[in-house]
Short mmCIF file of C-alpha atoms in Angstrom, two decimals:
data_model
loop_
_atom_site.label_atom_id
_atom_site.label_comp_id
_atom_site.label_asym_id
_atom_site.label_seq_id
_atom_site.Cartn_x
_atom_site.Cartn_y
_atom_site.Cartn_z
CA UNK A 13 5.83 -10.87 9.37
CA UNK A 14 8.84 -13.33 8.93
CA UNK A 15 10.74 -14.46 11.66
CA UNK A 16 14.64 -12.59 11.45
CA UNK A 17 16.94 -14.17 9.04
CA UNK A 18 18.64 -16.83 11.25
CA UNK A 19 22.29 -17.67 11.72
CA UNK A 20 23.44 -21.10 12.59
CA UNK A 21 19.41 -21.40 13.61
CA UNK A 22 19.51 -18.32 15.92
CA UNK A 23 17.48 -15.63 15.02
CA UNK A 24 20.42 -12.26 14.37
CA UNK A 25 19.91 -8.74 15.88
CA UNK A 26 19.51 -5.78 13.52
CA UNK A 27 23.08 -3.78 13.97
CA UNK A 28 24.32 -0.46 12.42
CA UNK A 29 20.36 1.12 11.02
CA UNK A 30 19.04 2.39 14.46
CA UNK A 31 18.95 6.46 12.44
CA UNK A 32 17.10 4.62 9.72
CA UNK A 33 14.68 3.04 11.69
CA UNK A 34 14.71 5.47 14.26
CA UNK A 35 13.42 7.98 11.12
CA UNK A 36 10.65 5.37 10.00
CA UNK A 37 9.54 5.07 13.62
CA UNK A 38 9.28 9.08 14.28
CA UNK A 39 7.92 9.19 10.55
CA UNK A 40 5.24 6.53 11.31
CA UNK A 41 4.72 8.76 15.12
CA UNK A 42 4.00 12.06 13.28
CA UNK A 43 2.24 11.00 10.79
CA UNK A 44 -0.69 9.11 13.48
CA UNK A 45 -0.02 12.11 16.30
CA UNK A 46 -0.91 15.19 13.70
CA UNK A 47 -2.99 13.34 11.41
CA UNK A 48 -0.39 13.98 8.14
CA UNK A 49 -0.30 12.34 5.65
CA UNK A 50 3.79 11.15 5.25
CA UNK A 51 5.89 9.37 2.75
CA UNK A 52 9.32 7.76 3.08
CA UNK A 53 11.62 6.13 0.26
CA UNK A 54 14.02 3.63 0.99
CA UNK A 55 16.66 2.89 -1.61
CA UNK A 56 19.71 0.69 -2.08
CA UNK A 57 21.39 -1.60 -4.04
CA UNK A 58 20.11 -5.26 -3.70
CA UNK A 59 21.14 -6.74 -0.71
CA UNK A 60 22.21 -3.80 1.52
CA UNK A 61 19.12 -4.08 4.09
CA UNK A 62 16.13 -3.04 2.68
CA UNK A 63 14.20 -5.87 3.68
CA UNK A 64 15.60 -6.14 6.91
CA UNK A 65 14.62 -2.55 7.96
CA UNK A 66 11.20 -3.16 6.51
CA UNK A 67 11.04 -6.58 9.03
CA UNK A 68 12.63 -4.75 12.25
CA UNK A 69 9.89 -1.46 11.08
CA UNK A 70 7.22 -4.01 11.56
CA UNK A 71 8.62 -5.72 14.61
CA UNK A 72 9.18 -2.89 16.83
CA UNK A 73 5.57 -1.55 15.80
CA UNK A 74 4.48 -4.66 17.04
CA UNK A 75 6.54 -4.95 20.37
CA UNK A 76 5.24 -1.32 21.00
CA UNK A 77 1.38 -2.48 20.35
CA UNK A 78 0.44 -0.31 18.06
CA UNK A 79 -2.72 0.12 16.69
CA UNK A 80 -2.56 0.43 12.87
CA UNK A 81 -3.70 -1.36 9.46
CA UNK A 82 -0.86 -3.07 7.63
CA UNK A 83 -1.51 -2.77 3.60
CA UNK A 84 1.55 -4.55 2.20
CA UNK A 85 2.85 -5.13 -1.44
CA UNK A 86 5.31 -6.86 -2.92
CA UNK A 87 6.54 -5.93 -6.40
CA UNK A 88 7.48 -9.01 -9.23
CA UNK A 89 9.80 -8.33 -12.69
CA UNK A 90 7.46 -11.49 -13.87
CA UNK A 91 4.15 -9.04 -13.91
CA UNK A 92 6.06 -5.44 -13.51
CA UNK A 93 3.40 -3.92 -15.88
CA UNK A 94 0.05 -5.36 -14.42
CA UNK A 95 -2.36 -1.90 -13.64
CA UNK A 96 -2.45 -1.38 -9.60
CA UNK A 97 -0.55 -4.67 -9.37
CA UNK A 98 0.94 -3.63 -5.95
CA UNK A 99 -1.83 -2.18 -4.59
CA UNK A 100 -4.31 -4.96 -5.64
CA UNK A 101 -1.67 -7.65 -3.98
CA UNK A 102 -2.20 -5.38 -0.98
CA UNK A 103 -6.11 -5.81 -1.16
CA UNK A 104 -6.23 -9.30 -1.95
CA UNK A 105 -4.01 -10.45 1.04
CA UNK A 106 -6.25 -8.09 3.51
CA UNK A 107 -9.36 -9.26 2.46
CA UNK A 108 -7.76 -13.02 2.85
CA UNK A 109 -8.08 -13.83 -0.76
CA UNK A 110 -6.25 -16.49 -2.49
CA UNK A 111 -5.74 -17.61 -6.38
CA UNK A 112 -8.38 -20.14 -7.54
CA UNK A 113 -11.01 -19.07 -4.66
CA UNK A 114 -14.49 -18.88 -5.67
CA UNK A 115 -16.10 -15.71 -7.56
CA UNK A 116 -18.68 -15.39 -5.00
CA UNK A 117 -16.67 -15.84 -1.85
CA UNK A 118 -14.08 -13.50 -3.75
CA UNK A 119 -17.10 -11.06 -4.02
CA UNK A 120 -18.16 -11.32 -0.23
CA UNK A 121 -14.92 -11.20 1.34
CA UNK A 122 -14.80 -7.71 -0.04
CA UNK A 123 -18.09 -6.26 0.88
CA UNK A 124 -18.20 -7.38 3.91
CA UNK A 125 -14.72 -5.27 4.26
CA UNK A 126 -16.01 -2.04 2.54
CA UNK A 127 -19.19 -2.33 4.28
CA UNK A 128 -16.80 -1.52 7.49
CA UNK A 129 -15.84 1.18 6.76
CA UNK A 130 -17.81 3.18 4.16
CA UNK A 131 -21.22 4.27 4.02
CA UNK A 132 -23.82 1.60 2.84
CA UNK A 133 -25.27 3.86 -0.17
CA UNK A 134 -21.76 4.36 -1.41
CA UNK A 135 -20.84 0.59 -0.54
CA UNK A 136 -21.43 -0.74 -3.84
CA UNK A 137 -19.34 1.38 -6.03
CA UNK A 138 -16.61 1.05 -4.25
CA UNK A 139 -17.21 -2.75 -4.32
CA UNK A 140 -17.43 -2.58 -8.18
CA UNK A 141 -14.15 -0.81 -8.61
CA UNK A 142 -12.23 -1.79 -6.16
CA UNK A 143 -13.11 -5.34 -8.02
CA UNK A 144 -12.09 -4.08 -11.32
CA UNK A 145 -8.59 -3.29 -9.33
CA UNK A 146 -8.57 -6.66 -8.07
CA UNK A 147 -9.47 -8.99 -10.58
CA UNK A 148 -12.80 -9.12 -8.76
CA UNK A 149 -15.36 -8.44 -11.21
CA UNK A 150 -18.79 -7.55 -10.60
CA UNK A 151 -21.56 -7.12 -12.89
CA UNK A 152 -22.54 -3.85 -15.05
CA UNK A 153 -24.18 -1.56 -13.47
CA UNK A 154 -24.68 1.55 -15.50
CA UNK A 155 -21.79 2.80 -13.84
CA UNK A 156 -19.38 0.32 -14.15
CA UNK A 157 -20.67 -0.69 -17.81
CA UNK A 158 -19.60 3.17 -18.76
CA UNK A 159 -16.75 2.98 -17.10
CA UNK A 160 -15.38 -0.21 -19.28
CA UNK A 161 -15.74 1.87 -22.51
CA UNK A 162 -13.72 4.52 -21.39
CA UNK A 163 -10.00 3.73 -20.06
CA UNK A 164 -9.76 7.35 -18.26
CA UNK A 165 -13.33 7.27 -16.78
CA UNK A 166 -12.41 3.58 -15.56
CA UNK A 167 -9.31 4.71 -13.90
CA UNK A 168 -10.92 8.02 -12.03
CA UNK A 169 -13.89 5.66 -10.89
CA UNK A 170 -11.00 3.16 -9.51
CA UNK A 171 -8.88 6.07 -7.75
CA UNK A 172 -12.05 7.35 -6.21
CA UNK A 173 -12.95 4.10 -4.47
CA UNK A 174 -9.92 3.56 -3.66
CA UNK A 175 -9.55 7.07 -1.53
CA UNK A 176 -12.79 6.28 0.12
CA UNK A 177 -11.69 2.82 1.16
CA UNK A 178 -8.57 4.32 2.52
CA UNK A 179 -10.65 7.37 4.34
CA UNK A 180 -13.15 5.14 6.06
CA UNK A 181 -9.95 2.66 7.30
CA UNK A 182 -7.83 6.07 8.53
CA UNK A 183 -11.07 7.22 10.33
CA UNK A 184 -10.96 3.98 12.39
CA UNK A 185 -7.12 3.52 12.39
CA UNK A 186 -3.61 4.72 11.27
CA UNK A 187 -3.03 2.89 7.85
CA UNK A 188 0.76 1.80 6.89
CA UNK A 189 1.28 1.10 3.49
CA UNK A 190 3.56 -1.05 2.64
CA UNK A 191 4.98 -1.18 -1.11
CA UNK A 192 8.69 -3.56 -1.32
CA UNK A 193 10.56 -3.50 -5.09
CA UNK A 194 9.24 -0.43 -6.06
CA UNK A 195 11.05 -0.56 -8.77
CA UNK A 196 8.98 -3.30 -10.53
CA UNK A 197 5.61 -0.86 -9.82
CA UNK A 198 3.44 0.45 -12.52
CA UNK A 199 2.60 3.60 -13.30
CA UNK A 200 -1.00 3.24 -12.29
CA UNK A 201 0.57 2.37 -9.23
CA UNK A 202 2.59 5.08 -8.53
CA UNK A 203 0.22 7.93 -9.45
CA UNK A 204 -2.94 6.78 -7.85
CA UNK A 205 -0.21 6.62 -4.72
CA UNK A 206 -0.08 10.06 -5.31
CA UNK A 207 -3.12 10.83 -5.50
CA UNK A 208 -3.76 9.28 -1.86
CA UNK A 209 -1.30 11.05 -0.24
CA UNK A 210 -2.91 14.52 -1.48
CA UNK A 211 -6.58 13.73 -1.12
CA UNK A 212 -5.32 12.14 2.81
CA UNK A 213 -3.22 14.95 3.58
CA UNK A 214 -5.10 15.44 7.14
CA UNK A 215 -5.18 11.87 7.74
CA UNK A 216 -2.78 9.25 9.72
CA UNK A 217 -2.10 7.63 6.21
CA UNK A 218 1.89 6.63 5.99
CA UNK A 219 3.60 5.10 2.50
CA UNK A 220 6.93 3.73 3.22
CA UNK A 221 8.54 2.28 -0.35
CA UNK A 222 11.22 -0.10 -0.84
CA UNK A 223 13.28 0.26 -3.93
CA UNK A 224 16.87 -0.07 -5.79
CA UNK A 225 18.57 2.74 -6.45
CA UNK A 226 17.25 3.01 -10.55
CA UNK A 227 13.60 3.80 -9.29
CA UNK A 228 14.35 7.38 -9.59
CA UNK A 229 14.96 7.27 -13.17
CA UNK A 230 12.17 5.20 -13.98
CA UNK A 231 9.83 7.23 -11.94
CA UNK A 232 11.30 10.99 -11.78
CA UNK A 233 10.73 13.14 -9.11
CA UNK A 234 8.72 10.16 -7.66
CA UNK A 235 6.04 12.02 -4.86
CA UNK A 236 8.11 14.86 -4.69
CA UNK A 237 5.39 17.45 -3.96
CA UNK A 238 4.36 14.97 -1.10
CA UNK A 239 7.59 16.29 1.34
CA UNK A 240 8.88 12.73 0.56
CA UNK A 241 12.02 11.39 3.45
CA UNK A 242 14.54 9.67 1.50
CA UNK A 243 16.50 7.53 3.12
CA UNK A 244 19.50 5.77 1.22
CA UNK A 245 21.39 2.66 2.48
#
């Protein structure tokens, strides 16, 4: 992560959110002691901290060494309605991939990841979708062909993968993910988010998402059934 915003060159000390981070770190905890799936929402008004917890979240994780998998999005106004945009940011910068890279490296980068951690017979489809999420395309199989005639069919086949690639990383490690201007998500987004935090409900899988204030309007009830911790600024 970024260094601390700096002063006069001198990195500055976090003052006045130790409860708020002090709930993220005993969320984050729980959620690897017991195996639970957890959720927390952070909201404020620009410029009241958000970011700043996030950093000193990820810094005192660090300083304490633990052992997790970072998956971290960023949300943009300029491309607020791309499908899975923040969760295919989140895939792209794990698997090291950047804009203009080859097809075939693109392609390699993410089987050799998947390949990790799910089983080799099922390795393939969750290549192919996990592409289609990613701007990673591979070519039709009969699967994938069917699933680009039919928009609901595509986006089960894409949820799906996605759970298992999440399942085979929480088997090996706690997984943290990371989602910053929620409020600029999609809705593809926010439900398949959903859908993780059911179908990993017995595993150490923890969402912590940064948003203003009007991200409960645009998303209502947003993972309420999921025992969500809201903390406001």
């Amino acid at each position: 992560d970024e260094d601390s915003r700096p002063l006069l060159g001198v990195p500055t000390q976090c003052v006045g959110r130790e409860r708020e981070l002090n709930l993220l770190e005993a969320s984050f905890s729980a959620c690897c002691e017991n195996s639970a799936a957890t959720v927390v929402l952070v909201t404020s008004p620009p410029g009241l901290g958000k970011s700043r917890l996030r950093h000193e979240l990820l810094r005192q994780l660090k300083v304490q060494n633990r052992d997790f998998l970072l998956l971290s999005g960023r949300g943009d106004p300029m491309s607020g309605g791309a499908s899975y945009g923040l969760l295919a940011q989140a895939l792209r910068r794990l698997l090291g991939i950047s804009d203009g890279e080859d097809l075939g490296i693109r392609r390699e980068k993410l089987r050799s990841r998947i390949l990790q951690v799910v089983a080799s017979e099922q390795a393939q489809r969750v290549c192919e979708f996990l592409g289609e999420m990613c701007g990673i395309q591979f070519p039709d199989s009969i699967l994938l062909h069917a699933a680009r005639q039919e928009p609901r069919v595509m986006g089960d086949q894409v949820a799906q993968a996605f759970i298992d690639f999440l399942m085979g990383e929480c088997a090996r490690q706690p997984v943290l993910l990371l989602l910053e201007d929620l409020q600029w998500s999609d809705a593809l987004t926010i439900k398949l988010v959903d859908v993780a935090l059911r179908d990993l409900g017995e595993r150490p899988f923890m969402v912590t998402a940064l948003a203003r204030p009007e991200i409960e309007d645009l998303f209502p009830k947003l993972w309420a059934e999921r025992s969500r911790h809201h903390i406001r600024l």
